[in-house]
Coordinates of C-alpha atoms in Angstrom, one line a residue:
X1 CA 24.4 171.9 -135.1
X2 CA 22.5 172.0 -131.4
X3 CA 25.5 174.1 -130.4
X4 CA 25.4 176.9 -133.4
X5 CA 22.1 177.2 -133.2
X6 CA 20.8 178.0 -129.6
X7 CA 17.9 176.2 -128.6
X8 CA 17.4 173.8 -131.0
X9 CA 16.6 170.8 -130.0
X10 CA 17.9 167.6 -132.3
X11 CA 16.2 164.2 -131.5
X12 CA 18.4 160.9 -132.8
X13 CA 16.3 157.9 -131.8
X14 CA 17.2 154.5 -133.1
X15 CA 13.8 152.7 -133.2
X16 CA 15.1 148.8 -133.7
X17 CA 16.7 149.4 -130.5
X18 CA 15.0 152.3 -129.0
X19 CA 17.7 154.4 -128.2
X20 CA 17.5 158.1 -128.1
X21 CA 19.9 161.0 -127.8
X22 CA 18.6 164.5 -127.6
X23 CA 20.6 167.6 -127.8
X24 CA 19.7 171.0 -127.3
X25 CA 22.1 173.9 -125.7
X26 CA 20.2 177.1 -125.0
X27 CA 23.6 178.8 -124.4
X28 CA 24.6 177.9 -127.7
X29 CA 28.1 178.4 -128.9
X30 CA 29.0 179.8 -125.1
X31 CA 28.1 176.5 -124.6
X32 CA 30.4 175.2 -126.9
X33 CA 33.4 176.8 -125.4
X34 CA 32.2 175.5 -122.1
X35 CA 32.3 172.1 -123.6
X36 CA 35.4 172.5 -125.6
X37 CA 37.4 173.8 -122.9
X38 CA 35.9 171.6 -119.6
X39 CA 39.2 169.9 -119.3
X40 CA 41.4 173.3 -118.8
X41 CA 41.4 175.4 -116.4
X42 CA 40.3 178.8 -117.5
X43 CA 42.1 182.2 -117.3
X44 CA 39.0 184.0 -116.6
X45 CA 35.8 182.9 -115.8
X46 CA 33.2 184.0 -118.2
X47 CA 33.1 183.1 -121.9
X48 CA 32.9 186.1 -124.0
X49 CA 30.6 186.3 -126.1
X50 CA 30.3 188.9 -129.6
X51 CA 27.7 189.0 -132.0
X52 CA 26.7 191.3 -134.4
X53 CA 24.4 191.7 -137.6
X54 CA 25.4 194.3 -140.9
X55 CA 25.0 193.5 -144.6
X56 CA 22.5 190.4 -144.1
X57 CA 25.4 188.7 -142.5
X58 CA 25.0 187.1 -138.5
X59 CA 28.0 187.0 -136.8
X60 CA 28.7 185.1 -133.3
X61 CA 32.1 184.4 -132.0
X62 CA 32.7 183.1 -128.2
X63 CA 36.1 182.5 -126.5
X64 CA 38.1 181.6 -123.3
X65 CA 41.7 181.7 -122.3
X66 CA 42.9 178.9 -120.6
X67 CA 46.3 177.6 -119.4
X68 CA 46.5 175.4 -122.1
X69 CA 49.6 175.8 -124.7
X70 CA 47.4 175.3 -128.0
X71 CA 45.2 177.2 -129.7
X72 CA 42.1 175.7 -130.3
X73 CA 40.0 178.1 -133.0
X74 CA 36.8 176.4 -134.8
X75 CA 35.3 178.3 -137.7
X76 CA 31.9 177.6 -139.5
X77 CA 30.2 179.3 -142.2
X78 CA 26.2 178.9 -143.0
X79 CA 26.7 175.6 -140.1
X80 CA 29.6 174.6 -142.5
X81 CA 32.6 174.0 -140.7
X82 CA 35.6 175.4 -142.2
X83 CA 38.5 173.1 -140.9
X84 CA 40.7 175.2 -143.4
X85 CA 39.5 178.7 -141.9
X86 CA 38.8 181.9 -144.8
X87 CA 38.1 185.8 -144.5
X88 CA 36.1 185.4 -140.6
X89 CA 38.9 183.5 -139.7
X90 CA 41.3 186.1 -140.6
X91 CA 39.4 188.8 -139.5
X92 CA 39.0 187.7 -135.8
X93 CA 42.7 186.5 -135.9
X94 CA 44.0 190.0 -137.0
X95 CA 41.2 192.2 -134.8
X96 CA 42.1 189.6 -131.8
X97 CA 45.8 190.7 -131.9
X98 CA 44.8 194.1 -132.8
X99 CA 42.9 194.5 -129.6
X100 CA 44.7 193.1 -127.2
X101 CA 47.9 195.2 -128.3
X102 CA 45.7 198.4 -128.4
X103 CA 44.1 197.9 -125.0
X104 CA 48.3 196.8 -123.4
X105 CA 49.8 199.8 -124.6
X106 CA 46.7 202.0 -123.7
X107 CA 47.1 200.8 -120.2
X108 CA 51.2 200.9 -120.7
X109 CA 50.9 196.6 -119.0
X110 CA 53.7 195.1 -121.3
X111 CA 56.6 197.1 -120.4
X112 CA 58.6 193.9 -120.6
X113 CA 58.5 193.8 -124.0
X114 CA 60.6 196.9 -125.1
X115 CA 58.5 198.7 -127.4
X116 CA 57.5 195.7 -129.1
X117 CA 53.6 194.1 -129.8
X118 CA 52.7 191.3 -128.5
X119 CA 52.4 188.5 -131.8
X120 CA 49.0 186.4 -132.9
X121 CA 50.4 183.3 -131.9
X122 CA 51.1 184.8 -128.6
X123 CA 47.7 186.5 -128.3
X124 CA 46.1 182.8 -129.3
X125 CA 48.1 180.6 -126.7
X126 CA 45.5 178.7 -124.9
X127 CA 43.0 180.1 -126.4
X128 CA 39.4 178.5 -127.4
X129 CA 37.2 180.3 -129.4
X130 CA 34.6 179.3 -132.0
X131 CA 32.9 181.6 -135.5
X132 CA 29.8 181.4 -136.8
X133 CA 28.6 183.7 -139.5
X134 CA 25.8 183.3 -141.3
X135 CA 25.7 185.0 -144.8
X136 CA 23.8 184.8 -148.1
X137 CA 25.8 184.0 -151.1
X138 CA 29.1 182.4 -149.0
X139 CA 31.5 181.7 -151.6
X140 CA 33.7 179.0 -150.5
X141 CA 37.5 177.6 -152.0
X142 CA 36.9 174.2 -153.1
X143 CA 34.3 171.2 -153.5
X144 CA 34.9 170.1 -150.2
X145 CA 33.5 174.0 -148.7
X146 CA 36.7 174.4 -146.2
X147 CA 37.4 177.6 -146.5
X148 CA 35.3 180.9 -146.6
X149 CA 36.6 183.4 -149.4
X150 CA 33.6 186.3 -149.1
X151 CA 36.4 189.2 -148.7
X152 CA 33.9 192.0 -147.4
X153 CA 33.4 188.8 -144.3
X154 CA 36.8 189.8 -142.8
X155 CA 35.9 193.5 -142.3
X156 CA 32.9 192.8 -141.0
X157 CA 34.4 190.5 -138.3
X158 CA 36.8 192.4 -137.4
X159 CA 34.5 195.3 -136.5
X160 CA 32.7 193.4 -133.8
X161 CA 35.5 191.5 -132.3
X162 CA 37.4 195.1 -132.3
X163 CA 34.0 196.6 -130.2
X164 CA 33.1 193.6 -128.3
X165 CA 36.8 192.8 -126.6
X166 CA 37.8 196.3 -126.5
X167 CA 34.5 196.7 -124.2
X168 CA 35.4 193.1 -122.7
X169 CA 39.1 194.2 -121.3
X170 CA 37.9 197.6 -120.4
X171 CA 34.8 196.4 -118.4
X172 CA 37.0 193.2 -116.7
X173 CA 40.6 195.1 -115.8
X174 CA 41.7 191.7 -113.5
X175 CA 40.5 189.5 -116.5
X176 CA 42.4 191.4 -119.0
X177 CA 45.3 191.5 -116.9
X178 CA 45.6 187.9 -116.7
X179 CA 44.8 187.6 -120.5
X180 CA 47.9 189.7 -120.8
X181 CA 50.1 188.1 -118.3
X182 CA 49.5 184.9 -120.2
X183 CA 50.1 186.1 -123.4
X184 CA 53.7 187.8 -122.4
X185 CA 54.7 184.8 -120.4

């Protein structure tokens, strides 16, 4: 919860033994990606970071490449984690691919390929990202709330991942090319 929401500070103090854990992460979820991915190296250094707020719905995604061979993609909804994904997860999935193909071809950097686009699960090697949206009314699948079914969610997503890494590989050429090398290897 410290990490989702930034700056606030949750105090866990066990007072037969006086023990005490405090957590607070002013980075928030960049911090979280820091945390998730300390044991990797990374492909380029900066966590990117997207946010973005239309329709009463806050949305916050943050991500790394690393040389890793997993994927490693945690999604949350209202500070709900949804193990089993839903419409944000689809939408930065799809607008993830989406980009990264736009911005190679655009640039012509996967001539290796033979005309073809470079697929999610390609895209998503190594990768470790996080999703948070906030939204009123979240209408999950399920008693046990893993999965996010608001549809309009997925368009709204995919409309600030499309801006924010489209600006992210245009602003960073050497990150992007290593982004893309890793993806194609």
């Amino acid at each position: 919860l410290s990490f989702l929401n930034a700056g606030i500070r949750i105090t866990i103090k066990d007072e037969r033994s006086e023990k005490f854990h405090e957590f607070q992460y002013k980075g928030g979820i960049v911090s979280f990606i820091e945390h998730l991915a300390a044991s990797k190296a990374a492909i380029h250094p900066k966590v990117i970071f997207m946010s973005g707020e239309k329709e009463s719905v806050q949305m916050e995604m943050a991500l790394q490449w690393t040389d890793s061979y997993n994927e490693n993609i945690y999604s949350y909804a209202n500070n709900i984690n949804t193990i089993e994904g839903g419409t944000h997860m689809i939408g930065f999935k799809s607008a993830l691919t989406r980009s990264i193909n736009s911005y190679a071809a655009e640039k012509s950097l996967v001539k290796d390929l033979k005309g073809e686009s470079l697929q999610g699960e390609d895209v998503r090697e190594g990768l470790v990202a996080v999703i948070s949206v906030k939204l009123p009314n979240p209408q999950f699948e399920g008693q046990t709330k893993t999965k996010l079914g608001n549809p309009p969610i997925e368009g709204l997503v995919k409309e600030v991942v499309n801006r924010a890494l489209g600006d992210f590989l245009e602003e960073n050429p050497a990150d992007a090319r290593r982004i893309l090398t890793k993806s194609v290897d």
